mmCIF file of C-alpha atoms in Angstrom:
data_model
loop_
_atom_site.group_PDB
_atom_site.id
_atom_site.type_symbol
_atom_site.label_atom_id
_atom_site.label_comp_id
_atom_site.label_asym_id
_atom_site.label_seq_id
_atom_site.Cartn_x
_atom_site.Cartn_y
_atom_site.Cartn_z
ATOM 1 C CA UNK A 27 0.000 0.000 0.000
ATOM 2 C CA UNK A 28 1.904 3.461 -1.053
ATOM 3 C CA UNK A 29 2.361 5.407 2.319
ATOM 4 C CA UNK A 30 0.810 8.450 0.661
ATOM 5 C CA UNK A 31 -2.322 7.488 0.105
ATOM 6 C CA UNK A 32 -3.294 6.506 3.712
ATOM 7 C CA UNK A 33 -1.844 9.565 4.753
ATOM 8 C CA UNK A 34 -4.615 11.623 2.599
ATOM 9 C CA UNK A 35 -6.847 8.745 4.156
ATOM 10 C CA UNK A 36 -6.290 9.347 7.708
ATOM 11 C CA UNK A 37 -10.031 10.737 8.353
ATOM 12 C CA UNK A 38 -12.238 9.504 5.408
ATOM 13 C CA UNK A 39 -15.129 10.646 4.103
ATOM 14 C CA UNK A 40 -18.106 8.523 6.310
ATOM 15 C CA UNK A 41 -16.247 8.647 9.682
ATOM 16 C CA UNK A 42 -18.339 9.680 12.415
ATOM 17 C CA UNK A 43 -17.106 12.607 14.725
ATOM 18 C CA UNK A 44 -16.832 9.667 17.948
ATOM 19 C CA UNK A 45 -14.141 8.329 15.616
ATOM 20 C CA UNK A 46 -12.346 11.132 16.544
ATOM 21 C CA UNK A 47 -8.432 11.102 17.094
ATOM 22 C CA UNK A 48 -6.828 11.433 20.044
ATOM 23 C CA UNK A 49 -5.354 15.045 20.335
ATOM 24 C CA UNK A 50 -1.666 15.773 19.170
ATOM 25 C CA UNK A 51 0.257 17.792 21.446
ATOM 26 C CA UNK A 52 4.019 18.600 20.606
ATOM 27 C CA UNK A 53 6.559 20.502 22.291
ATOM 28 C CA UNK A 54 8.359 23.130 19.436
ATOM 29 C CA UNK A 55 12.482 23.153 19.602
ATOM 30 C CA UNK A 56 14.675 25.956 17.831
ATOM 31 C CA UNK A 57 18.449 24.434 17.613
ATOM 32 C CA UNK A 58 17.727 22.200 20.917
ATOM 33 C CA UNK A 59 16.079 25.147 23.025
ATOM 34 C CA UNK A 60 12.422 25.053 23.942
ATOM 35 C CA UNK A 61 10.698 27.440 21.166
ATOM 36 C CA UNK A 62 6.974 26.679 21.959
ATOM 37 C CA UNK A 63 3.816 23.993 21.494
ATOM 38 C CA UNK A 64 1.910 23.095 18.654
ATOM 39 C CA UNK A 65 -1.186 21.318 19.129
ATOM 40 C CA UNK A 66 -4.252 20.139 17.366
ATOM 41 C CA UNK A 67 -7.261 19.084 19.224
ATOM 42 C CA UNK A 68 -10.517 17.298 18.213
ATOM 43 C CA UNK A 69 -14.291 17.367 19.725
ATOM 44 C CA UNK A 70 -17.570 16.461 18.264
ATOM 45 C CA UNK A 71 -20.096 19.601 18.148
ATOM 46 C CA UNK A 72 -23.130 19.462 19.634
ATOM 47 C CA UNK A 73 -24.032 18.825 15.672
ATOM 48 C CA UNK A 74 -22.290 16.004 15.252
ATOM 49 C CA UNK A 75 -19.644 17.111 13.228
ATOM 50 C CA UNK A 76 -16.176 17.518 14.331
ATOM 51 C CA UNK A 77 -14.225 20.167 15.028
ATOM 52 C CA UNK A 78 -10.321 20.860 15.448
ATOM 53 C CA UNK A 79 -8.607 23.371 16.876
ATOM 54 C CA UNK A 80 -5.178 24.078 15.850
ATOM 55 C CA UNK A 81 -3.032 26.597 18.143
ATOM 56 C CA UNK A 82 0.866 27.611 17.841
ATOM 57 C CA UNK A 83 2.906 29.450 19.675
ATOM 58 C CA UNK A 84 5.991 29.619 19.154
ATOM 59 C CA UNK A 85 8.458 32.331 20.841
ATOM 60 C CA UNK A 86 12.287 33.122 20.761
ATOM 61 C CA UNK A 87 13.927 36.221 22.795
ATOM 62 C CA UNK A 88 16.729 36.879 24.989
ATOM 63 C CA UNK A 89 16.096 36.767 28.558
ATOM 64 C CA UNK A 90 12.627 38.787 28.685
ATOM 65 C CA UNK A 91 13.110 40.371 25.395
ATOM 66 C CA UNK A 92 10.941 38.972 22.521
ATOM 67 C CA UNK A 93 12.977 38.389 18.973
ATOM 68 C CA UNK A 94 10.379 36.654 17.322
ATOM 69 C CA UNK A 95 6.707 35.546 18.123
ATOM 70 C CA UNK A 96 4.513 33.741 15.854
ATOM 71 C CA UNK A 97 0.809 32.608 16.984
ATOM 72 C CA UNK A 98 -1.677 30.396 14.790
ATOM 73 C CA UNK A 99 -5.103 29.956 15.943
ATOM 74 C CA UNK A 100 -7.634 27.913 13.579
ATOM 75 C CA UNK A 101 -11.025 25.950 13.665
ATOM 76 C CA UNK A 102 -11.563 23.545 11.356
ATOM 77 C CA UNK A 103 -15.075 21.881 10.911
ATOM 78 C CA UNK A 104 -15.883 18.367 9.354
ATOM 79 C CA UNK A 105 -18.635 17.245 7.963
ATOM 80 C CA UNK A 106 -18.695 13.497 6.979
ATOM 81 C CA UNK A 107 -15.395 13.948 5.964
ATOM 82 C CA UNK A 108 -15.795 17.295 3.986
ATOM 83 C CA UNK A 109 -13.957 20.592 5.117
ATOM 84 C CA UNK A 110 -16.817 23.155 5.931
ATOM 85 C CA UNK A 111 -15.710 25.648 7.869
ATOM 86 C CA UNK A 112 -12.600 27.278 8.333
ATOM 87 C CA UNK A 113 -11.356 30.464 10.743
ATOM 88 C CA UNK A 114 -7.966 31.441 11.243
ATOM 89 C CA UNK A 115 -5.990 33.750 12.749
ATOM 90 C CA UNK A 116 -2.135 34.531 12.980
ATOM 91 C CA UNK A 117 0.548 36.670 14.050
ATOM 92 C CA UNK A 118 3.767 36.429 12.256
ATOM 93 C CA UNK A 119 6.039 38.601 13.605
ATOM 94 C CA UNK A 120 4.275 41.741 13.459
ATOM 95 C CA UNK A 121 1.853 40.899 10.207
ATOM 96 C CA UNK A 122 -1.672 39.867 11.084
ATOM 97 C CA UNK A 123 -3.750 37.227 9.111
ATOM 98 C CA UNK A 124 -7.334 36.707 9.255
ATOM 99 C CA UNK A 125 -8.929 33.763 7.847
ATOM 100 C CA UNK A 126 -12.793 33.330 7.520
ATOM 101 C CA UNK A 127 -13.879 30.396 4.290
ATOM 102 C CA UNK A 128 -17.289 28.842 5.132
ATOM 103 C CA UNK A 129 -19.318 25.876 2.371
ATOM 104 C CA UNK A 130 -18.312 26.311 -1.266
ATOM 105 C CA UNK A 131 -16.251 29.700 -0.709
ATOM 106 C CA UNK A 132 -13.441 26.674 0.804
ATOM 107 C CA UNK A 133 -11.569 25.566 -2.475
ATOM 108 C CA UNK A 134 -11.017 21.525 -2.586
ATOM 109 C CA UNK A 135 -7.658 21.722 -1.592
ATOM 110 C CA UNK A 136 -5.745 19.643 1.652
ATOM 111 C CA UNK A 137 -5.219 21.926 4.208
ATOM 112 C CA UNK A 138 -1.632 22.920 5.123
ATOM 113 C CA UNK A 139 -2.035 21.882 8.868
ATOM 114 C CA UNK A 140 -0.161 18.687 8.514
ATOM 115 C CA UNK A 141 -2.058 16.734 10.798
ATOM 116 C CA UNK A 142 -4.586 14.570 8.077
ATOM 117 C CA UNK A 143 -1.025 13.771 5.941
ATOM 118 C CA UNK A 144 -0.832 14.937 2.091
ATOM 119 C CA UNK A 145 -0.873 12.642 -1.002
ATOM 120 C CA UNK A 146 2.499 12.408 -3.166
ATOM 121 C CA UNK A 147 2.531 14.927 -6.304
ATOM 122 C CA UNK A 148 -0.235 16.959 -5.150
ATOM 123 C CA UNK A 149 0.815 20.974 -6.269
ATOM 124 C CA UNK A 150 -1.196 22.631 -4.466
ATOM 125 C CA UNK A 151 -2.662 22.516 -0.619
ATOM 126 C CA UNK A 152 -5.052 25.204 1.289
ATOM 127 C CA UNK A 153 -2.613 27.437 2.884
ATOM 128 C CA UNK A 154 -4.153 28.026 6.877
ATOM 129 C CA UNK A 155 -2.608 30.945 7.216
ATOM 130 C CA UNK A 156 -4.170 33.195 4.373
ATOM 131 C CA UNK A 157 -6.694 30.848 3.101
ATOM 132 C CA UNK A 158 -5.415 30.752 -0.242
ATOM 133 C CA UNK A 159 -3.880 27.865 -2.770
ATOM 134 C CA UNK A 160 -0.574 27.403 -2.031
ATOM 135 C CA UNK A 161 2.066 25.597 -4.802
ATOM 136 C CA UNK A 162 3.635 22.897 -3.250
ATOM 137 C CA UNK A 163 6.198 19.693 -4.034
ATOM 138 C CA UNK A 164 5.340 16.885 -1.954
ATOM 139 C CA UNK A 165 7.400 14.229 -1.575
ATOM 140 C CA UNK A 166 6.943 10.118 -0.346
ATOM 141 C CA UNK A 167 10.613 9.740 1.151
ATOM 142 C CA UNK A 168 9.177 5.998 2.321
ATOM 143 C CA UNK A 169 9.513 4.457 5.619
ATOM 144 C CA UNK A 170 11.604 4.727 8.613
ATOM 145 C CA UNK A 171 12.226 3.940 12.360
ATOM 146 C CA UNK A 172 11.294 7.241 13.991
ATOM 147 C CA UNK A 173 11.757 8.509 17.598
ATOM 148 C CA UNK A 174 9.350 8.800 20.016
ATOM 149 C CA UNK A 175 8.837 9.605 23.354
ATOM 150 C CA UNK A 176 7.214 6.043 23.631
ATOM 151 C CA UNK A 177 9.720 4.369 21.875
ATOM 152 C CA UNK A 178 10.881 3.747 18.378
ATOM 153 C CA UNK A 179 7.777 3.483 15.879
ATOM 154 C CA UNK A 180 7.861 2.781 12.117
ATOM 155 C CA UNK A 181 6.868 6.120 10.265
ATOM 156 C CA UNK A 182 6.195 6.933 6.554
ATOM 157 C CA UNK A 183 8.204 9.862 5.888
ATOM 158 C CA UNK A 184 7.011 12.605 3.920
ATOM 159 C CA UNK A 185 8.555 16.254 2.511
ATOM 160 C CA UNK A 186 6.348 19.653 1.781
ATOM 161 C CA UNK A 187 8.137 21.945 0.147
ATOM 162 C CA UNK A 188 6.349 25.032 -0.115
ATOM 163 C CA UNK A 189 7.501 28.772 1.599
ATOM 164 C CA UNK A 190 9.688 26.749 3.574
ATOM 165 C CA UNK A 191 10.398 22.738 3.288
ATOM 166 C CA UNK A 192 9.328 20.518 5.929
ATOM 167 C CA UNK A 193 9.667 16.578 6.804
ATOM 168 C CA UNK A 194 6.743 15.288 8.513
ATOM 169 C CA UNK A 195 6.227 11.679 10.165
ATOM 170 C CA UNK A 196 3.040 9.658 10.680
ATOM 171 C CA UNK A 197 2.719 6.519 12.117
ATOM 172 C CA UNK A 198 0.814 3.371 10.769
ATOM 173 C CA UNK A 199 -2.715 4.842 11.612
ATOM 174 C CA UNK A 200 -1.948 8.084 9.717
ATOM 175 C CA UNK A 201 -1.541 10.162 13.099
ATOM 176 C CA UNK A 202 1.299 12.655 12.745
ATOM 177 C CA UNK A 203 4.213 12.407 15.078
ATOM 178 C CA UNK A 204 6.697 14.360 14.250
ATOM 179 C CA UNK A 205 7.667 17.735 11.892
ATOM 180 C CA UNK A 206 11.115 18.828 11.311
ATOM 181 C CA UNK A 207 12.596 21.985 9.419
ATOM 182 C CA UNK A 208 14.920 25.061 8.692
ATOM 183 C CA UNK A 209 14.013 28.619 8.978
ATOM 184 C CA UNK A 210 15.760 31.751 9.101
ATOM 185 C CA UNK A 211 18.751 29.608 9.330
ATOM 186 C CA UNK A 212 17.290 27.807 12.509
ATOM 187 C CA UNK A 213 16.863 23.585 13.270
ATOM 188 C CA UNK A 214 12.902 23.221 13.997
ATOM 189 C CA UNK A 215 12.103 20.522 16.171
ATOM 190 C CA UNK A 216 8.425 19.302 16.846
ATOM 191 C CA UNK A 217 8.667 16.784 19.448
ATOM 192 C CA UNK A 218 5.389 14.417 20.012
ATOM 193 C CA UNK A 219 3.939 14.810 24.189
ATOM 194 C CA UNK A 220 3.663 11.042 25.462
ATOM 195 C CA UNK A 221 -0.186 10.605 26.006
#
């Protein structure tokens, strides 16, 4: 079975909102140092459909000084599968981006918060951060033993290469557990919370 395509998989069209997965919490590491969180929750609404919350925040200063602060808030809602809702905002250093797509006004595009995996060759995913297509490379670099805090687990391996290029891990069941990267010169670390 190619890796890629049960990454694009990982919540189906058909799933019910219990189905839920279990929240992904990682700690954020710039060259070693403690940089911030990322995390991605999921509930069922009250409707029935599910909902995920995505927040980063991610800060580097000297002593009580910021340098650099960058803070991603979005809401995702499913709906048997289908992306119906999205809100976003972030703070990237001083630019603010506001994010509001609701029904047909969201193109049909994987979204660009890594945690339902991305399909091999796709061009183009739903950038979170402005809400608008995004060209992409995305790359199946096949499977590997990765690093956990629970212990060693077999990953598939995949790269996005978009404004910056990324290496992302997810496990058997298509969860993501781990993200790593360059920018501004700087080693990006996501390291998975043990549950």
């Amino acid at each position: 079975m190619i890796a890629s395509l049960v990454l694009a998989a990982a919540w189906p069209a058909g799933h019910a909102a219990a189905d839920a997965p279990e929240d992904i919490l990682f700690d954020v590491y710039r060259n070693g140092s403690p940089f911030g969180e990322h995390t991605v929750r999921f509930r069922e609404t009250d409707e029935g459909a599910l909902q995920v919350d995505v927040d980063v925040s991610l800060r580097a200063g000297l002593g009580p000084i910021t340098l650099f602060r960058y803070r991603h808030d979005s809401r995702e809602v499913w709906e048997d599968g289908e992306l119906v809702g999205l809100t976003a905002e972030t703070y990237n250093d001083g630019n603010e981006m506001d994010v509001s797509l609701q029904g047909e006004a969201i193109p049909p595009l994987t979204l660009s918060s890594h945690w339902r995996g991305y399909q091999a060759g796709a061009e183009q995913v739903l950038n979170t951060e402005t809400g608008e297509a995004m060209d992409v490379v995305i790359e199946d670099l096949g499977r590997e033993v990765f690093q956990t805090p629970g212990g060693p687990v077999e990953a598939n391996r995949i790269r996005i290469t978009g404004t910056l290029t990324a290496d992302l891990w997810y496990d058997d069941s298509g969860r993501w557990i781990g993200c790593a990267f360059q920018a501004r010169g700087q080693d990006i670390r996501y390291v998975l919370r043990e549950s």
